[in-house]
Coordinates of C-alpha atoms in Angstrom, one line a residue:
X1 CA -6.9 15.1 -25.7
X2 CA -8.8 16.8 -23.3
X3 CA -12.6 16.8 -22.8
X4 CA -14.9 19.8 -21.5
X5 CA -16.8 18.9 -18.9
X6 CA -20.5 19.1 -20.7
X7 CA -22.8 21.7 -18.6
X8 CA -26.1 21.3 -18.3
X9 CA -28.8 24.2 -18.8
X10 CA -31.0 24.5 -16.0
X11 CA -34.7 24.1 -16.4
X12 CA -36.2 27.8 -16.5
X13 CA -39.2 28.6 -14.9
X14 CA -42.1 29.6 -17.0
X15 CA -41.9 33.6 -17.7
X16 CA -44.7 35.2 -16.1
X17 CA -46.4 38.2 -18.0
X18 CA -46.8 40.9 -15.5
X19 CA -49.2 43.3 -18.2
X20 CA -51.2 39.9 -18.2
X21 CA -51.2 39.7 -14.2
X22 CA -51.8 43.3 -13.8
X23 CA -54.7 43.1 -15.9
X24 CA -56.6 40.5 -14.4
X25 CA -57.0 42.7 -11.1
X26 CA -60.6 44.8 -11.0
X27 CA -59.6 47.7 -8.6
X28 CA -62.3 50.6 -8.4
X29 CA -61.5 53.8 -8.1
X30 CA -63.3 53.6 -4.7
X31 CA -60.5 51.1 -4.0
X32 CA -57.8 53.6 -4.8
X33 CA -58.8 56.3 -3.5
X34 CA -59.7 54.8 -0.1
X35 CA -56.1 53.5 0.1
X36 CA -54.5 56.8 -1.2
X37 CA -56.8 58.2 2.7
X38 CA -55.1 54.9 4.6
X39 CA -51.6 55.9 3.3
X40 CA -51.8 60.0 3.6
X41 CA -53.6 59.1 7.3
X42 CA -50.8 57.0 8.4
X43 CA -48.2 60.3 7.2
X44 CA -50.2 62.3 9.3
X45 CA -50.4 60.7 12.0
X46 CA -47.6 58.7 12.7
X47 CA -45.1 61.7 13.6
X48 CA -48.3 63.3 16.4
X49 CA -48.5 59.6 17.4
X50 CA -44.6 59.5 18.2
X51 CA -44.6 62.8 19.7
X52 CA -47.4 61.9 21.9
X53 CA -45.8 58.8 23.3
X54 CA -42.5 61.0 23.8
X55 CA -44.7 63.6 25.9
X56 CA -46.0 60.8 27.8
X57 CA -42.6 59.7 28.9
X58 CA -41.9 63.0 29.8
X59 CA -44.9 63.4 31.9
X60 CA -44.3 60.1 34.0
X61 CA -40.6 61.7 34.4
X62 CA -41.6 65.0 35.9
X63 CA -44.2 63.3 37.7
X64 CA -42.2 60.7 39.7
X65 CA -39.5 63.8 39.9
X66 CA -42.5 65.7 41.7
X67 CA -43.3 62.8 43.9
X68 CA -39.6 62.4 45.1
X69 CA -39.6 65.8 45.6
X70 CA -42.8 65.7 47.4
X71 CA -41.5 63.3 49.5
X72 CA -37.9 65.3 50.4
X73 CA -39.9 68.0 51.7
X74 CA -42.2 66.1 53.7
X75 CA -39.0 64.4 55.2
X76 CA -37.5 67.9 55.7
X77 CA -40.5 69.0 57.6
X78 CA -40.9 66.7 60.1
X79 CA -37.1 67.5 60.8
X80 CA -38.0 70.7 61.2
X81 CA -40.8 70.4 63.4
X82 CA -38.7 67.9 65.3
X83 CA -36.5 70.7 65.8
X84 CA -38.5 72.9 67.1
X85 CA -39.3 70.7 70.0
X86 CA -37.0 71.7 73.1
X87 CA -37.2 68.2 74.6
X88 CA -35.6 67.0 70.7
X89 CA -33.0 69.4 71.0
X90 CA -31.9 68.6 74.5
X91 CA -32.0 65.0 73.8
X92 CA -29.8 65.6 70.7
X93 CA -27.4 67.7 72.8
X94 CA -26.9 65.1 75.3
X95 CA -26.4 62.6 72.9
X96 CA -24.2 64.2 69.9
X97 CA -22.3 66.5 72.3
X98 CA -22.3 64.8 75.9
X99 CA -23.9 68.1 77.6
X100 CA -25.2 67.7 80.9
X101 CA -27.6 70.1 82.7
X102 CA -25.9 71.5 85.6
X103 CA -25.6 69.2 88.9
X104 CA -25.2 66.0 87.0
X105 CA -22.5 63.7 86.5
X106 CA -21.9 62.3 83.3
X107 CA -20.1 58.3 83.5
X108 CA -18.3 56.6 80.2
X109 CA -18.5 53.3 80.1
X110 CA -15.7 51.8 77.7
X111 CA -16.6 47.9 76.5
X112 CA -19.9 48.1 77.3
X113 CA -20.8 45.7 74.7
X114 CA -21.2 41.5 75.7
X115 CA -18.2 39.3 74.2
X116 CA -20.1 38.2 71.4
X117 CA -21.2 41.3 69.7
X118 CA -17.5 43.5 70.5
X119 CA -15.5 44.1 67.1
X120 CA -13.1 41.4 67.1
X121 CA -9.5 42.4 65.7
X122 CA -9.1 41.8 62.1
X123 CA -7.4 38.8 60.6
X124 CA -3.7 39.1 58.8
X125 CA -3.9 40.6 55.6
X126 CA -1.6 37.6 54.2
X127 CA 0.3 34.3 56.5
X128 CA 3.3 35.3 54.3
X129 CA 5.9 37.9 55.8
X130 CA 7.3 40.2 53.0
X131 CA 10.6 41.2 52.1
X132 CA 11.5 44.4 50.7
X133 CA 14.5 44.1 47.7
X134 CA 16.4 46.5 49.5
X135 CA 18.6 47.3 53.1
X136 CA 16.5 49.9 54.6
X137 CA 19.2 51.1 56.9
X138 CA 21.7 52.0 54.1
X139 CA 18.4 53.6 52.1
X140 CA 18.1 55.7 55.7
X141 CA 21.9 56.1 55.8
X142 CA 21.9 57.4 52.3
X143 CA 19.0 59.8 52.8
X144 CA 20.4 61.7 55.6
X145 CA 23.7 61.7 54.3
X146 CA 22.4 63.5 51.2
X147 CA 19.8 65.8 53.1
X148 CA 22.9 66.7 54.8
X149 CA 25.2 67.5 51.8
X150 CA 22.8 69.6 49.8
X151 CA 23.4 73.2 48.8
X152 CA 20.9 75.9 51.1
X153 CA 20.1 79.2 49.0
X154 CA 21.2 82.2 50.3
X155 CA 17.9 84.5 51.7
X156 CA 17.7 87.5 49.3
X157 CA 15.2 89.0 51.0
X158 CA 15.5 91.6 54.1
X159 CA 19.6 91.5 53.0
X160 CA 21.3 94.6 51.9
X161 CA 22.9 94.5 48.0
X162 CA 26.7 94.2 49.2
X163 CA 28.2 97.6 48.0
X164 CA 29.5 97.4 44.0
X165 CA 33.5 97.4 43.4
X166 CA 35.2 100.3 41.5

């Protein structure tokens, strides 16, 4: 024979009677209708509240944009005044495009540099020496052989049409 298990009911909490609750609280209509203002003040002016932060942003935006701008031209003007200066320009020329003034002798000096700071030549890319999977010579072989066998179009253009057969 086979015996349910027997189930115990859980303790329930008192029931709490909310018309009971709600009338114990005293609110005055001052009460209400000062948190009706709090709640319609808080619509209002939480959308000009976001907008204003968003305009801010976009404010500091355009105005570091204006100072990096502010700051290209001033770099572009002392270029240009640096340019306008015949001593800049000369110097420039010598150096960029090796002109010399006439009468003077122009010496290149190759390795100029001391031992320590010259490039030094770049290590082996790996110790390892690589072998391809295939002969080259017979790949070369094969290449020419076939560059050698391949069909060459006739030109068409500049040669007459060879006369039609009755």
């Amino acid at each position: 024979m086979r015996r349910e298990p027997v189930r115990s009911t859980p303790a329930r909490a008192p029931r709490v009677d909310v018309r009971e609750w709600l009338g114990g609280l005293r609110i005055s209509g001052f009460v209400v209708i000062m948190l009706g203002l709090v709640v319609l003040g808080t619509f209002v002016l939480v959308p000009t509240v976001g907008t204003y932060m968003d305009q801010r942003q976009q404010i500091q935006a355009l105005q570091s944009a204006v100072a990096l701008s502010q700051n290209e031209v001033a770099d572009l003007q002392s270029q240009r005044e640096r340019w306008s200066d015949p001593a800049y320009i000369t110097t420039q020329a010598r150096e960029r495009l090796f002109y010399t003034m006439p009468g003077e002798v122009v010496y290149l000096i190759d390795d100029d540099l001391p031992a320590s700071q010259a490039p030094q030549e770049q290590q082996d890319v790996s110790q390892d020496v690589g072998q391809t999977r295939t002969d080259w010579m017979s790949q070369l072989v094969r290449s020419v052989t076939s560059a050698g066998a391949a069909q060459v179009a006739a030109p068409t253009i500049g040669v007459p049409d060879p006369a039609p057969t009755p």
